[in-house]
Short mmCIF file of C-alpha atoms in Angstrom, two decimals:
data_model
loop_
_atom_site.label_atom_id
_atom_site.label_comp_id
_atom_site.label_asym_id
_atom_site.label_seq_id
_atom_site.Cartn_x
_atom_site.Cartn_y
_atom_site.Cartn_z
CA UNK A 1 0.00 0.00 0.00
CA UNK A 2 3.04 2.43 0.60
CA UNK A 3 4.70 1.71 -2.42
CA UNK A 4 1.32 2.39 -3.75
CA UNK A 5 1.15 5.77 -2.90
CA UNK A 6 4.57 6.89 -3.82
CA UNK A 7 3.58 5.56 -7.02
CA UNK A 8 1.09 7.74 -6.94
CA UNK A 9 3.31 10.75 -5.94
CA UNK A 10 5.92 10.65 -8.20
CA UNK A 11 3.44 9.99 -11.15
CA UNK A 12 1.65 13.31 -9.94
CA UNK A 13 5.27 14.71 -10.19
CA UNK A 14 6.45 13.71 -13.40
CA UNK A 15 3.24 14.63 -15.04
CA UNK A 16 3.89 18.23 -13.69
CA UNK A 17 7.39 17.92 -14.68
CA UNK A 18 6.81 16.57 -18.32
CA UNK A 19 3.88 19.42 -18.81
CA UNK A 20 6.20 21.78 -17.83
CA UNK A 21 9.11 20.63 -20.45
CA UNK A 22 6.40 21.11 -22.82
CA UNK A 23 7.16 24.77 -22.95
CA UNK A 24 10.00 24.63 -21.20
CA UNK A 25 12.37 26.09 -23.93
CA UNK A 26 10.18 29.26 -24.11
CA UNK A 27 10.24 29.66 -20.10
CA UNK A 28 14.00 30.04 -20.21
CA UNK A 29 13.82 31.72 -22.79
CA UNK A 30 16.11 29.75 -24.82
CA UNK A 31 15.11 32.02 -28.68
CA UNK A 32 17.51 34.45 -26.98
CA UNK A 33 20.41 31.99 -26.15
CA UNK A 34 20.24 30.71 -29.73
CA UNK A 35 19.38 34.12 -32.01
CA UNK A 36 20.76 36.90 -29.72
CA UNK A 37 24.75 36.83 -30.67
CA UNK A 38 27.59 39.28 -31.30
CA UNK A 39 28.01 40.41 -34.69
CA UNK A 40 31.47 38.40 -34.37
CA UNK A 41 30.12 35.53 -33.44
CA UNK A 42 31.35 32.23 -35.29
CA UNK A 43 28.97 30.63 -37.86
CA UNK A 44 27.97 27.00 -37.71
CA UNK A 45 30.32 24.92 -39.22
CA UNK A 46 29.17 22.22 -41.42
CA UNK A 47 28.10 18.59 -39.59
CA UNK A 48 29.18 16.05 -41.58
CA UNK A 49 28.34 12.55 -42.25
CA UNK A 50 29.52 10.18 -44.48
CA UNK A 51 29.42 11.61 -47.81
CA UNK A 52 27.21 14.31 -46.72
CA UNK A 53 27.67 17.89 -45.77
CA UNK A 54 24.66 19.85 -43.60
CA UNK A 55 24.95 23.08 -42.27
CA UNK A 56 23.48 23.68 -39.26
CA UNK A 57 21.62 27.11 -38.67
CA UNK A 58 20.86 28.61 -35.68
CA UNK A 59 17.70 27.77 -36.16
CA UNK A 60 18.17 24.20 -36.31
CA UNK A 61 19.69 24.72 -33.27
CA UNK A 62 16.84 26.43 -31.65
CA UNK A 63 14.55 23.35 -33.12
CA UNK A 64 16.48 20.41 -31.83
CA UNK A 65 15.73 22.06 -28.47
CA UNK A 66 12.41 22.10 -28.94
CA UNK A 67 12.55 18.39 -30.14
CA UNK A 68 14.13 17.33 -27.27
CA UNK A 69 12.10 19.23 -24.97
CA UNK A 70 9.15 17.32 -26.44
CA UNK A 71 10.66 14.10 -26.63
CA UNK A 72 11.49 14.03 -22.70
CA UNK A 73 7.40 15.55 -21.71
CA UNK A 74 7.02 12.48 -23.73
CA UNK A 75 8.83 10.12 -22.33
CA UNK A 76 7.65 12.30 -18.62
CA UNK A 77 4.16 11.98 -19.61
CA UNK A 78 4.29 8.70 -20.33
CA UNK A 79 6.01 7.68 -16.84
CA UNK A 80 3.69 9.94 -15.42
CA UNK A 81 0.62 7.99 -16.90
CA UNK A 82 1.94 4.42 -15.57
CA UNK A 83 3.01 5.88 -12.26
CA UNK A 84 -0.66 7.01 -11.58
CA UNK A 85 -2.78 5.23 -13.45
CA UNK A 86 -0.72 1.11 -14.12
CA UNK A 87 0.77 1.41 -10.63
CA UNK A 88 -0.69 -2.25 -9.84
CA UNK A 89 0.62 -3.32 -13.14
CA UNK A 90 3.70 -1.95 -12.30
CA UNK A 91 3.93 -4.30 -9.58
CA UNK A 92 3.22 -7.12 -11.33
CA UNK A 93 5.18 -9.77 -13.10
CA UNK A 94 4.31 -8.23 -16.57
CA UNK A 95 4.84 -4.55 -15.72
CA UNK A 96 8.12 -5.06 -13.86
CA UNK A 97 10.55 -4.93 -16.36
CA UNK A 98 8.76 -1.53 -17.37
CA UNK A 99 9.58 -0.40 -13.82
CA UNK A 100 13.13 -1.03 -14.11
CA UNK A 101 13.60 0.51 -17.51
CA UNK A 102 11.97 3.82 -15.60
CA UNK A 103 14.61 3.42 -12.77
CA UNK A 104 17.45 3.43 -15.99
CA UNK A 105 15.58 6.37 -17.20
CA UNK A 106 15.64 8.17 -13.88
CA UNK A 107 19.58 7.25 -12.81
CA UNK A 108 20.14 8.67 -16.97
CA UNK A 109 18.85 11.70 -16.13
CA UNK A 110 19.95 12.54 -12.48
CA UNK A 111 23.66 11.28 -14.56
CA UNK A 112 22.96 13.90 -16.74
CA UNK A 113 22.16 16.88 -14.80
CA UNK A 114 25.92 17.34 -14.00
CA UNK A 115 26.47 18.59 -17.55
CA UNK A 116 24.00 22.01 -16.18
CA UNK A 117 26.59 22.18 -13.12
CA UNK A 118 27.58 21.37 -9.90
CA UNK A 119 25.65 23.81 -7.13
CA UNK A 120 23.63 22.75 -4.57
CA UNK A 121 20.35 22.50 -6.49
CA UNK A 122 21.76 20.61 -9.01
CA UNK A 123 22.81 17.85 -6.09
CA UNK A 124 19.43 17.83 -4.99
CA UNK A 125 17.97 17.54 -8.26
CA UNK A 126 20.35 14.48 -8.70
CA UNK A 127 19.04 12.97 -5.69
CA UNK A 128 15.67 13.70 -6.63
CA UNK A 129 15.68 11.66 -9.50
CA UNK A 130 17.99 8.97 -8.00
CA UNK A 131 15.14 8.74 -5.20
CA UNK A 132 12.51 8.26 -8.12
CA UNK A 133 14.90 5.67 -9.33
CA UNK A 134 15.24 3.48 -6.01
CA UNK A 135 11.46 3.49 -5.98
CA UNK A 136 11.28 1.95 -9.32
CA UNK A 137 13.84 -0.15 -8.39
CA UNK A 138 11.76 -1.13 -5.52
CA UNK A 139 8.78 -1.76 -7.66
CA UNK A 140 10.93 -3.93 -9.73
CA UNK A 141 12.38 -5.79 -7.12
CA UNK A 142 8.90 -6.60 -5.80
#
């Protein structure tokens, strides 16, 4: 029953959190980051691949942030979803292995908040997410 409700929590949580990466690129304001740059700033070099050249504009670069912003509230929403709604199928010999790819997910991304820095918030962000982890570790332990 306690498992239960943490479920429930952190599914209440990361639907929040994946609504909020929705528009999270216009909250930070990231149009600015990308567009606003010295005259002397340093054009994109070319990306290439194979036998193909692609340069990449800043607006490409604005855009992939925007599709990965939408690809994690997918991935958020989704968790979300089968936190609150599949928790008993979570639990269960079918939904397990579900549960443990969410704990990967959640260890990848408290791993990868090191890469916006190292201050406080940013270690209790990390052990936010490793605490959502260890629950669906729990889960998939049984």
């Amino acid at each position: 029953m306690r498992l239960q409700a943490l479920l429930i929590a952190a599914g209440a949580f990361t639907l929040a959190l994946g609504a909020v990466h929705v528009v999270l690129p216009a909250l930070l304001d990231y149009r600015s980051v990308v567009f606003d740059r010295p005259a002397n700033w340093k054009p994109p070099r070319a990306f290439r691949l194979w036998l193909t050249r692609y340069v990449v504009t800043q607006r490409d670069r604005y855009g992939i942030i925007w599709v990965m912003n939408f690809a994690a509230s997918y991935v958020l929403l989704s968790i979300g979803l089968v936190d609150l709604v599949a928790a008993d199928w979570l639990r269960s010999d079918a939904g397990r292995g579900v549960a443990l790819w969410i704990a990967g997910w959640w260890v990848v991304r408290a791993g990868s908040q090191l890469w916006l820095g190292r201050r406080w918030g940013d270690w209790l962000i990390i052990a936010w997410f490793l605490a959502l982890a260890a629950l669906h570790i729990a889960v998939w332990h049984g």
